[in-house]
mmCIF file of C-alpha atoms and ligand atoms in Angstrom:
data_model
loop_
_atom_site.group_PDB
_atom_site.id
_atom_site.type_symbol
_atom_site.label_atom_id
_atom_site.label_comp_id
_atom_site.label_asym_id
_atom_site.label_seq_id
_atom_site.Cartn_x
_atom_site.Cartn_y
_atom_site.Cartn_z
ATOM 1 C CA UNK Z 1 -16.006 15.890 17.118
ATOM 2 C CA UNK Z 2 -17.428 19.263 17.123
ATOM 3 C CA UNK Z 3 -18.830 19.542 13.071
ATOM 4 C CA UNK Z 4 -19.470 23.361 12.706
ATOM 5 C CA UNK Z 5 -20.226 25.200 9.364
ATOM 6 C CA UNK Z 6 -16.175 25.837 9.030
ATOM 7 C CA UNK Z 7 -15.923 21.464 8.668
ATOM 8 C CA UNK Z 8 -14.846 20.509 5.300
ATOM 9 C CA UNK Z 9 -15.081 16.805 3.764
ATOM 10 C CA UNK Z 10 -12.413 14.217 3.877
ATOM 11 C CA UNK Z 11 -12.767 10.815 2.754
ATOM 12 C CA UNK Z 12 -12.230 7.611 1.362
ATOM 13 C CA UNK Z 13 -13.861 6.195 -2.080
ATOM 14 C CA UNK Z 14 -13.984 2.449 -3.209
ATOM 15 C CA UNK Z 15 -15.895 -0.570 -3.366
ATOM 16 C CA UNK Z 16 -16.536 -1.873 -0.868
ATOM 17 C CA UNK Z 17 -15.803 -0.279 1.821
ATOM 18 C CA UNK Z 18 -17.654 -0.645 4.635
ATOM 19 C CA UNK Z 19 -14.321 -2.906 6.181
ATOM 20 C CA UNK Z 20 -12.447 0.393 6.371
ATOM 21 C CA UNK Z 21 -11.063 1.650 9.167
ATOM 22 C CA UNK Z 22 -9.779 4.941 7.664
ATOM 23 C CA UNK Z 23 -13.078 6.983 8.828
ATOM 24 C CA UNK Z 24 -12.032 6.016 12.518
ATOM 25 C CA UNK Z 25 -8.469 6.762 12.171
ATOM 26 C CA UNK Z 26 -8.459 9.672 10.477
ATOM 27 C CA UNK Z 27 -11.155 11.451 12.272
ATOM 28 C CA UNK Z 28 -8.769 11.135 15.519
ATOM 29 C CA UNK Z 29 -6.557 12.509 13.196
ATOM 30 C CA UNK Z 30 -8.291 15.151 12.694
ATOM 31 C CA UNK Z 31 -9.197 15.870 16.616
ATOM 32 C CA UNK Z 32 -5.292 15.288 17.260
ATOM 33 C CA UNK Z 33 -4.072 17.734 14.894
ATOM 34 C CA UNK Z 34 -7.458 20.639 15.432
ATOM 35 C CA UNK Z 35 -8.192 20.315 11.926
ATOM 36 C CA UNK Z 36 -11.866 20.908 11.152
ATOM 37 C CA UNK Z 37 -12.196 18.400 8.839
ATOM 38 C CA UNK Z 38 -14.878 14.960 8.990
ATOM 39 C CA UNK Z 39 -13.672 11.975 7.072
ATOM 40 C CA UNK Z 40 -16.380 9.604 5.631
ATOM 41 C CA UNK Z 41 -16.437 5.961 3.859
ATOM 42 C CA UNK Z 42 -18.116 6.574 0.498
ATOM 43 C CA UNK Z 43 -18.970 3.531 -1.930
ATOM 44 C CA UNK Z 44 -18.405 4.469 -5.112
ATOM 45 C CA UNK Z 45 -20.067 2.011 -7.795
ATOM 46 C CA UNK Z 46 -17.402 1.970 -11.082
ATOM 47 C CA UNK Z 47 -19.519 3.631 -13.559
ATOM 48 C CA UNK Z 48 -20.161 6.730 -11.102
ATOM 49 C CA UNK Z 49 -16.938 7.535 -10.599
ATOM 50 C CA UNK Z 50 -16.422 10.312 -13.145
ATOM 51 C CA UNK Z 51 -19.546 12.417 -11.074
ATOM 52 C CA UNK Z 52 -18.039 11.212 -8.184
ATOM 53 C CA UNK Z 53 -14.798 13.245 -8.531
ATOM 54 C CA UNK Z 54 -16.947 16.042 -9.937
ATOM 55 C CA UNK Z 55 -19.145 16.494 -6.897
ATOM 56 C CA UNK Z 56 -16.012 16.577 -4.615
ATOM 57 C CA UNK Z 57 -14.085 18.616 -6.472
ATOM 58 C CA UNK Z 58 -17.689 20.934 -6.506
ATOM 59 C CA UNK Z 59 -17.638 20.406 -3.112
ATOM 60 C CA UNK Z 60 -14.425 21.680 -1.835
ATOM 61 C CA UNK Z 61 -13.182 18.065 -0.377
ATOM 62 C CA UNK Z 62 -9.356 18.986 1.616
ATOM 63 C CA UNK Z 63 -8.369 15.654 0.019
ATOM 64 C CA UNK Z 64 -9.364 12.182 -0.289
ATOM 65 C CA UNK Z 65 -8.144 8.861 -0.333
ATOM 66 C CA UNK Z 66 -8.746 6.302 -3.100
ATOM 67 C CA UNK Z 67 -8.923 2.337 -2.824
ATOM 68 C CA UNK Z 68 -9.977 -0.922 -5.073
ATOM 69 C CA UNK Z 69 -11.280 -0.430 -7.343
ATOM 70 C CA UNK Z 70 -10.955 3.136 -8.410
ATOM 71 C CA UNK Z 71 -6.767 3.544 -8.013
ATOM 72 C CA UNK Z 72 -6.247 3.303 -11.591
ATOM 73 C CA UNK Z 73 -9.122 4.185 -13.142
ATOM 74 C CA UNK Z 74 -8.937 7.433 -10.960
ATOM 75 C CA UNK Z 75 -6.362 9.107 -13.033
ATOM 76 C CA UNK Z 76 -7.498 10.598 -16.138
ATOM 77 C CA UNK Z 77 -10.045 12.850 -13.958
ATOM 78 C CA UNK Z 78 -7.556 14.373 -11.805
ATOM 79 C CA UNK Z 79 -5.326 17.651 -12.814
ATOM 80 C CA UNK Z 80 -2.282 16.710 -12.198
ATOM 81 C CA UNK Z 81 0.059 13.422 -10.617
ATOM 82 C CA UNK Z 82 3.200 13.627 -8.749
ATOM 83 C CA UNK Z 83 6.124 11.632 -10.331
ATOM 84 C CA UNK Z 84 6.123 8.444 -8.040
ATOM 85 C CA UNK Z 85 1.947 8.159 -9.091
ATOM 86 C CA UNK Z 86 2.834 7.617 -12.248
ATOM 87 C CA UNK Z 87 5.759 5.728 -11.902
ATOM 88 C CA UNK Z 88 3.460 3.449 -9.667
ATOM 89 C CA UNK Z 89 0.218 4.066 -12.475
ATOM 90 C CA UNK Z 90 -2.219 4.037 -9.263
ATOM 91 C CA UNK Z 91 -3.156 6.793 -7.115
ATOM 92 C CA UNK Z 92 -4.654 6.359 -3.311
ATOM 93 C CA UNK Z 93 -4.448 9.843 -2.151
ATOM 94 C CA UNK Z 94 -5.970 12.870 -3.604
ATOM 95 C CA UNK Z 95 -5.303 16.540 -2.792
ATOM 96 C CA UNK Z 96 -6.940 19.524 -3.563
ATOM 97 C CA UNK Z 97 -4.461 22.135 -4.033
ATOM 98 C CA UNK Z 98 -6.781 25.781 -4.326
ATOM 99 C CA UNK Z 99 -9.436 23.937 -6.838
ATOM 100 C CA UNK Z 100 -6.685 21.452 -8.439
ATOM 101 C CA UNK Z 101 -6.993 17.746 -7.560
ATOM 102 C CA UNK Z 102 -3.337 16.357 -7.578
ATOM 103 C CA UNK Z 103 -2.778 12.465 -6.945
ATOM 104 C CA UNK Z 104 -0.297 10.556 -4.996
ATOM 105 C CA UNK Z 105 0.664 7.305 -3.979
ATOM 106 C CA UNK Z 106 1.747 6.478 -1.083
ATOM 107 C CA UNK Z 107 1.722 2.757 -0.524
ATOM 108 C CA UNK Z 108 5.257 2.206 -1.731
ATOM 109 C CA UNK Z 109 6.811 4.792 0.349
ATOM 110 C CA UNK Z 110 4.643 3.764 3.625
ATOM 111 C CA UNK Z 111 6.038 0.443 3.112
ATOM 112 C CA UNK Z 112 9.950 1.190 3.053
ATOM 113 C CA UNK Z 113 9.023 3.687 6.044
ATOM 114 C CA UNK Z 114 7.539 0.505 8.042
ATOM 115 C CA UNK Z 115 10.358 -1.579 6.765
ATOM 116 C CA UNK Z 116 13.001 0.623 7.856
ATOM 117 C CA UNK Z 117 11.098 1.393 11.350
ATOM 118 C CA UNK Z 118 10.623 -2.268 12.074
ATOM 119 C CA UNK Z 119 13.313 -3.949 11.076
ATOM 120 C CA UNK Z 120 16.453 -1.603 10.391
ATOM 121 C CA UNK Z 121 17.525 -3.754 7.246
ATOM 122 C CA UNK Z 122 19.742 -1.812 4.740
ATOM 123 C CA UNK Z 123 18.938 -2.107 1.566
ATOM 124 C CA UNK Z 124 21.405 -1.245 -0.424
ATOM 125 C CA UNK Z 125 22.892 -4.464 -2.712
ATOM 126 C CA UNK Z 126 20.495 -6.957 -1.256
ATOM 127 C CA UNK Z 127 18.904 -9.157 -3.275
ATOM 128 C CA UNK Z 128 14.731 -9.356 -3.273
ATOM 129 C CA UNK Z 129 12.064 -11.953 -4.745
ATOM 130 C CA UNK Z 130 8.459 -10.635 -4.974
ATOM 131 C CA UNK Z 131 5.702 -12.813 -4.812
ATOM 132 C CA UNK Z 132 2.784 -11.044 -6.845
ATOM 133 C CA UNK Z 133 2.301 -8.596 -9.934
ATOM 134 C CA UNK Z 134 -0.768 -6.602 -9.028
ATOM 135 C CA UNK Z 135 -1.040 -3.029 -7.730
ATOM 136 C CA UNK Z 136 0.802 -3.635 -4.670
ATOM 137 C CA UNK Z 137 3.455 -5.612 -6.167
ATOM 138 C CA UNK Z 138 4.043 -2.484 -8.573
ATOM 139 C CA UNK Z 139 4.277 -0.069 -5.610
ATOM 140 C CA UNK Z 140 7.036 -1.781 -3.358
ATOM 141 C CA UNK Z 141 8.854 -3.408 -5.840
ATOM 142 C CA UNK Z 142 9.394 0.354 -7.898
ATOM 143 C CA UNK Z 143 10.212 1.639 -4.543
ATOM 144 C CA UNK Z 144 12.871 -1.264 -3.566
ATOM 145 C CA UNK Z 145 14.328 -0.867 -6.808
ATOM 146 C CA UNK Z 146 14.769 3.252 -6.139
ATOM 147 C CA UNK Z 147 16.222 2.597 -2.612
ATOM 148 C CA UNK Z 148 19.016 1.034 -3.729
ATOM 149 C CA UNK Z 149 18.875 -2.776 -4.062
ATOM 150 C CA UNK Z 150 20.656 -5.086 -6.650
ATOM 151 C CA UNK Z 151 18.324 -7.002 -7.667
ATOM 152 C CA UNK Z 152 14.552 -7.997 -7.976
ATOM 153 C CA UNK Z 153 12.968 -11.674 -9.088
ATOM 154 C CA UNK Z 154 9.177 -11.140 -9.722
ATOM 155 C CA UNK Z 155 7.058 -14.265 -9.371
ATOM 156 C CA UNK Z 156 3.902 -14.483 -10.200
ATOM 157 C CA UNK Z 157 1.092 -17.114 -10.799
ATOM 158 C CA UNK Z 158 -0.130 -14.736 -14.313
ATOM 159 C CA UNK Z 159 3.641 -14.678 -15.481
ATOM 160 C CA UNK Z 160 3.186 -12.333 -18.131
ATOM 161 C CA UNK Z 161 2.283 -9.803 -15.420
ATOM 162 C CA UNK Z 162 5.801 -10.687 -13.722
ATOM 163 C CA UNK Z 163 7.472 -10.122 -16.940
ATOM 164 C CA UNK Z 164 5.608 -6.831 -17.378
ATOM 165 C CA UNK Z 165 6.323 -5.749 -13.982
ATOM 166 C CA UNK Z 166 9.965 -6.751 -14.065
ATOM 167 C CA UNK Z 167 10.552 -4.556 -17.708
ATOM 168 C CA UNK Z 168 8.997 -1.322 -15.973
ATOM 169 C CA UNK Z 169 11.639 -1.866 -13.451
ATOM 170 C CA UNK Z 170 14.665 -2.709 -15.539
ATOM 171 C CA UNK Z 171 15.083 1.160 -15.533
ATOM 172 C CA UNK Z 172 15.908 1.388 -11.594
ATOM 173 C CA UNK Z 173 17.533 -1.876 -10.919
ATOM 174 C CA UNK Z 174 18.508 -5.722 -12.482
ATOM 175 C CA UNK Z 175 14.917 -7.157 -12.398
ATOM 176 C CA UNK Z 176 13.543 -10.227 -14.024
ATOM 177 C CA UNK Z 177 10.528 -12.382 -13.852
ATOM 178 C CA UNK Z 178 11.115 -15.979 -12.443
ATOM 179 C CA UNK Z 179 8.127 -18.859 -12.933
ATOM 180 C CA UNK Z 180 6.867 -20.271 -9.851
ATOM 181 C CA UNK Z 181 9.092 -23.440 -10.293
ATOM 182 C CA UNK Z 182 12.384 -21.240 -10.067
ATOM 183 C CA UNK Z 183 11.131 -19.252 -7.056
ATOM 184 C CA UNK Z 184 12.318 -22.006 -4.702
ATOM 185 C CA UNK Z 185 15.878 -21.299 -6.379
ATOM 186 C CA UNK Z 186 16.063 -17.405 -6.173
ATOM 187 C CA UNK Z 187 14.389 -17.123 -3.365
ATOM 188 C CA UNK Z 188 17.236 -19.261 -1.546
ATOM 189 C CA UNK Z 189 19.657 -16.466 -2.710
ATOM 190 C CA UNK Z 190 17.384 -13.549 -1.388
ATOM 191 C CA UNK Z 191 17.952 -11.023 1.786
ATOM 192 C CA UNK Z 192 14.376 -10.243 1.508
ATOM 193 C CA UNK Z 193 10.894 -12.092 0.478
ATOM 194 C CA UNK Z 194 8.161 -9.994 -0.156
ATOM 195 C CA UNK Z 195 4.716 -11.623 -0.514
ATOM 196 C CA UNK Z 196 2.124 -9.230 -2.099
ATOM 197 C CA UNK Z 197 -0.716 -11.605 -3.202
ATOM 198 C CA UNK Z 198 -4.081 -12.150 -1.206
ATOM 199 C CA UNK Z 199 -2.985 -15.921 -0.430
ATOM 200 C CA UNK Z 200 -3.308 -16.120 3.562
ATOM 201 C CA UNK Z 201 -5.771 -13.361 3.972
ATOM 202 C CA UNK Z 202 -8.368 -13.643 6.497
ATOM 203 C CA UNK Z 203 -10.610 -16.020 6.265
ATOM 204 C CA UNK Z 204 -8.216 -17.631 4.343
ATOM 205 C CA UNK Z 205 -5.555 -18.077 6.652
ATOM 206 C CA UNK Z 206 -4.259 -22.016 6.511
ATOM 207 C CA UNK Z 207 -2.937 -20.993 3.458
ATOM 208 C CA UNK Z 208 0.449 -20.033 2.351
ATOM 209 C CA UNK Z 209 1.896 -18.339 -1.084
ATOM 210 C CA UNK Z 210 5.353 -21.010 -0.952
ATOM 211 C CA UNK Z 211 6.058 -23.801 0.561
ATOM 212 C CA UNK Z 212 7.977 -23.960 4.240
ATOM 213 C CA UNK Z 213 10.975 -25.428 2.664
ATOM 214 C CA UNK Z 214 11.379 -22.355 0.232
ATOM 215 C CA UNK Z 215 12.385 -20.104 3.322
ATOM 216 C CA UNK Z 216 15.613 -20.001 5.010
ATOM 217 C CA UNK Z 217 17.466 -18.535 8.415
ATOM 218 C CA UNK Z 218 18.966 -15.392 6.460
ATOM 219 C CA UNK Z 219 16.106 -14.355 4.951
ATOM 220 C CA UNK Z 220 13.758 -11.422 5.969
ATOM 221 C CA UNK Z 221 10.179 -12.796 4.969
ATOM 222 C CA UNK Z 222 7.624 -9.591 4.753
ATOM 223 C CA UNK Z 223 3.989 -10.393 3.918
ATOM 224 C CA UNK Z 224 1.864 -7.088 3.018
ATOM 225 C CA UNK Z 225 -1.537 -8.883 4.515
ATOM 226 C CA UNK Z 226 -2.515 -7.360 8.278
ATOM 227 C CA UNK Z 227 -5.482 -9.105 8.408
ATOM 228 C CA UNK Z 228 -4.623 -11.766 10.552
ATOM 229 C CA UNK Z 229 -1.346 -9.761 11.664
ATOM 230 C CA UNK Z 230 0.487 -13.180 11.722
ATOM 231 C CA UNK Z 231 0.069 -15.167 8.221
ATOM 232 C CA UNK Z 232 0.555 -18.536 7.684
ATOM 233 C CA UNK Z 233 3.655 -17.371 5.855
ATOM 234 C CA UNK Z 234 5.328 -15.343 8.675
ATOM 235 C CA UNK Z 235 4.506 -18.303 11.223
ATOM 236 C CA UNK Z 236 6.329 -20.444 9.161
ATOM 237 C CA UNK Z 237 9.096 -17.652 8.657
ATOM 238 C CA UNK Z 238 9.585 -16.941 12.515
ATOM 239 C CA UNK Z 239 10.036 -21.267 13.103
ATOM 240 C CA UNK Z 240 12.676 -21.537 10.460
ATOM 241 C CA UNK Z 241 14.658 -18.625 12.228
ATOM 242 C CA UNK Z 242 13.491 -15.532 9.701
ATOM 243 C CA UNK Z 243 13.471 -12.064 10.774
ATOM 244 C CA UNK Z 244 9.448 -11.218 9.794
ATOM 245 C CA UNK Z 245 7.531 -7.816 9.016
ATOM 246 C CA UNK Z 246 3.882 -8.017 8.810
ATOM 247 C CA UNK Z 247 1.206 -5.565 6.853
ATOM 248 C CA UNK Z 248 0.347 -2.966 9.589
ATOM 249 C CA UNK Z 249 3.121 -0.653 9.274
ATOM 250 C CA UNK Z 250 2.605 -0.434 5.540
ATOM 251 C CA UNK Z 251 -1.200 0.328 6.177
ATOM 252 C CA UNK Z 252 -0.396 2.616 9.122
ATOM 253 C CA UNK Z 253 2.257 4.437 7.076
ATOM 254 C CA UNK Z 254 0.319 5.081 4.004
ATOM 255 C CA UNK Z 255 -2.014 7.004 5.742
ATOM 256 C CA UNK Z 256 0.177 8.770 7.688
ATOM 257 C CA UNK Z 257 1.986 10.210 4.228
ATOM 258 C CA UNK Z 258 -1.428 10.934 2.978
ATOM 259 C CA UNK Z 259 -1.982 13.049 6.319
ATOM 260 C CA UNK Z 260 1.250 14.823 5.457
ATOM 261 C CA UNK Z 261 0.324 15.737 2.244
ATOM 262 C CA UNK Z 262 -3.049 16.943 2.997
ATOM 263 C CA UNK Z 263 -2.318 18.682 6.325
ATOM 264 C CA UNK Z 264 1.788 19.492 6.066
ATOM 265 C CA UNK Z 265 1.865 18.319 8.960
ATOM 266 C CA UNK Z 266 3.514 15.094 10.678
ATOM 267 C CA UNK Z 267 1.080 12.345 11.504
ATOM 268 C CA UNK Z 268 0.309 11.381 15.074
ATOM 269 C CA UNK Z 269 1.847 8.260 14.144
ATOM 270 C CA UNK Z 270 1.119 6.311 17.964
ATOM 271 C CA UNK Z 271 -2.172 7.396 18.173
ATOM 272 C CA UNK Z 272 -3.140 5.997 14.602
ATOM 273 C CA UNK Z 273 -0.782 2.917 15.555
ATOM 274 C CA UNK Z 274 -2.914 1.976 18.373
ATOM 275 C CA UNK Z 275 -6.401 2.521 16.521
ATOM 276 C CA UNK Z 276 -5.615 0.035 13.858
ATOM 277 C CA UNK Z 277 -3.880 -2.437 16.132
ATOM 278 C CA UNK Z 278 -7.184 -2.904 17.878
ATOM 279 C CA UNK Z 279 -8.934 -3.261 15.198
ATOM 280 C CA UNK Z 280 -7.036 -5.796 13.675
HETATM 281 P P1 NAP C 301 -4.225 -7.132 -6.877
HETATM 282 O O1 NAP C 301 -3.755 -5.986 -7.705
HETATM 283 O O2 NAP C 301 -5.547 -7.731 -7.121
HETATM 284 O O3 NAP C 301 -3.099 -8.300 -6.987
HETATM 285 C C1 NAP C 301 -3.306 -9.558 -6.371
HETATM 286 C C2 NAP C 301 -2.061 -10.432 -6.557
HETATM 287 O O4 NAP C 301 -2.274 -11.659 -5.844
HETATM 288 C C3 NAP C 301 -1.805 -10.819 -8.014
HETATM 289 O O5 NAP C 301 -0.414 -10.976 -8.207
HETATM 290 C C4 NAP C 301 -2.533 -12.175 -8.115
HETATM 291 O O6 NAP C 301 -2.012 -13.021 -9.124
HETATM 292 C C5 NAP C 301 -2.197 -12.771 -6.760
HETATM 293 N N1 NAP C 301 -3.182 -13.772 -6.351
HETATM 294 C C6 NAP C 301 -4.434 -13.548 -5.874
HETATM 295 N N2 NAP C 301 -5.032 -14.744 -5.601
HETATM 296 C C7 NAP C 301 -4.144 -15.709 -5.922
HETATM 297 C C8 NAP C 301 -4.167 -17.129 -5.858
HETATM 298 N N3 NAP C 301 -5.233 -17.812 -5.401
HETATM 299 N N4 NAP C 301 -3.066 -17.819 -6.259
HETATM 300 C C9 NAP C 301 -1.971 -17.156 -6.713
HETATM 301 N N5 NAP C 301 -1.885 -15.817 -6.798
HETATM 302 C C10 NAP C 301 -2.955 -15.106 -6.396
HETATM 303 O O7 NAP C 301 -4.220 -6.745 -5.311
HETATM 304 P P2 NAP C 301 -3.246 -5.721 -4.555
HETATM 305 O O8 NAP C 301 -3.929 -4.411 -4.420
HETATM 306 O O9 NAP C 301 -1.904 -5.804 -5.191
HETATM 307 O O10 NAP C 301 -3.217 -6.363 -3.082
HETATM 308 C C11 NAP C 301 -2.535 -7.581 -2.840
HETATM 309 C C12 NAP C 301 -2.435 -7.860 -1.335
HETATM 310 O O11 NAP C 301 -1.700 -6.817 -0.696
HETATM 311 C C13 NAP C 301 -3.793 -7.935 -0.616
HETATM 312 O O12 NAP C 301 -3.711 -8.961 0.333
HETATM 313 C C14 NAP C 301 -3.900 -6.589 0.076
HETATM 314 O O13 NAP C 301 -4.650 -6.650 1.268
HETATM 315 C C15 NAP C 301 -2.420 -6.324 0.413
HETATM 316 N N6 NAP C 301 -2.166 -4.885 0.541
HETATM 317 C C16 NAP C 301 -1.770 -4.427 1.766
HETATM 318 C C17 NAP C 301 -1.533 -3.072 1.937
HETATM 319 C C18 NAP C 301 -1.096 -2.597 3.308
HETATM 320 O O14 NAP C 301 -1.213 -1.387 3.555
HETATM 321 N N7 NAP C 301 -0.567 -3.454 4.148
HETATM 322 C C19 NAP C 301 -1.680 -2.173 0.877
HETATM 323 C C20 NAP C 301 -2.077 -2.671 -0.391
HETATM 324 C C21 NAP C 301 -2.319 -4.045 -0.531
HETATM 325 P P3 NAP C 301 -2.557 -12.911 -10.661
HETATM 326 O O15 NAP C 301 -1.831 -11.740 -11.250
HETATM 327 O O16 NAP C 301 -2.169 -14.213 -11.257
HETATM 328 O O17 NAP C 301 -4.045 -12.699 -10.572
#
């Protein structure tokens, strides 16, 4: 990359994050599109954040994106947030629009994009159970329930957070919270399973959010872990005859909306594709 004094910042703040693999991608990105831009990993501790934001704002940043655990607490120091950030209540991508930081999100909508690329379901009436009730369950759940389907079952091991999350979405869809006893039951009248907790994530990957016998032929099973690409879950999925969808669309498509916003430009989609698929 040729940095000259016309390079402005990009970047990513969180903490950790020294497993990213934005810097990489986005730099080719970058080279791809003859943007001159450099994109940098910077750990933010919590209690700097505030300054943090200050000194890019100070310092021109194009944009940058925003991960654990700053996606939240992120949004009273920006200037603005589109609708579907606070819908969501979490931003990951930041743009500065002529000295105004405005936030996005754009995890749910880089998931339905990977759904819809990868498996061509059709969402419209189907009925979906959500394992989960954290940030991620918040972003594809509010974006299922805005594409159209009939109906959403949150389970969740903290089921006051399912019941929480199922309220905020009464407005969109039918949505209620099920304990983790009646998830074998819903889940055997779902289209589509969606598991958005941590549970089979690298190094933890012998284990599995349900049991086998919860899945079923019918069912599309969709794990949001990429890290191993194959879960425990989908494994299991793929044996009993599911259709599966793994994590890495969702990651790669997030960042490619971010790249959009910042750039207005589409995102060299392959080219990102292939960086995180040998990373993985
Ligand atoms: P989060 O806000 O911390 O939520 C974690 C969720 O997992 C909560 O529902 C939590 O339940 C549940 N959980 C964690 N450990 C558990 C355990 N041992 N037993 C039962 N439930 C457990 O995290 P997040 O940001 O939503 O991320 C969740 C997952 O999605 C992670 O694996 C992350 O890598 C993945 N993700 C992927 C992408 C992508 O681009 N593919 C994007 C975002 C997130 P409680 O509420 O009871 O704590």
């Amino acid at each position: 990359m040729n940095i000259t004094a016309h390079t402005r910042p990009l970047g990513l703040i969180g903490y950790p994050v020294t497993h990213s693999k934005s810097p990489e991608m986005l730099n080719e990105v970058c080279r791809i599109l003859g943007i001159p831009a450099a994109y940098l990993a910077y750990p933010v501790k919590p209690g700097d954040l505030e300054e943090a934001v200050k000194g890019m704002r100070a310092l021109n940043f194009i944009g940058f994106n925003v991960t654990i655990p700053h996606k939240v607490a992120i949004m009273p120091y920006l200037d603005e947030l589109d609708d579907t950030a606070k819908e969501i209540g979490a931003v990951n991508t930041v743009v500065n629009k002529d000295g105004k930081l405005i936030g996005y999100n754009t995890d749910g909508v880089g998931y339905l994009r990977s759904l819809q690329e990868e498996t061509a379901v059709s969402l419209q009436d189907k009925t979906v159970t959500i394992l989960g009730a954290g940030g991620a369950a918040r972003a594809v759940s509010i974006t299922l329930a805005k594409a159209g389907v009939k109906e959403i079952f949150i389970a969740n091991r903290t089921q006051q957070k399912a019941e929480k999350l199922a309220e905020s979405l009464c407005i969109f869809t039918r949505a209620r919270s099920v304990s983790l006893s009646e998830a074998q039951g819903v889940i055997a009248k779902s289209d589509l399973l969606v598991n958005t907790t941590s549970i089979g994530m690298s190094p933890h990957t012998d284990q599995t959010p349900i049991s086998a016998d919860f899945l079923h032929a019918g069912l599309l099973v969709s794990d949001l872990i990429y890290r191993p690409k194959d879960t425990k879950l989908l494994t299991s999925a793929k044996q009993m005859g599911a259709q599966t969808h793994g994590g890495l669309g969702m990651l790669l498509y997030q960042a490619a909306v971010a790249v959009e916003h910042w750039f207005g430009k589409p995102a060299p989609v392959a080219q990102m594709r292939a960086i995180l698929e040998k990373e993985a």
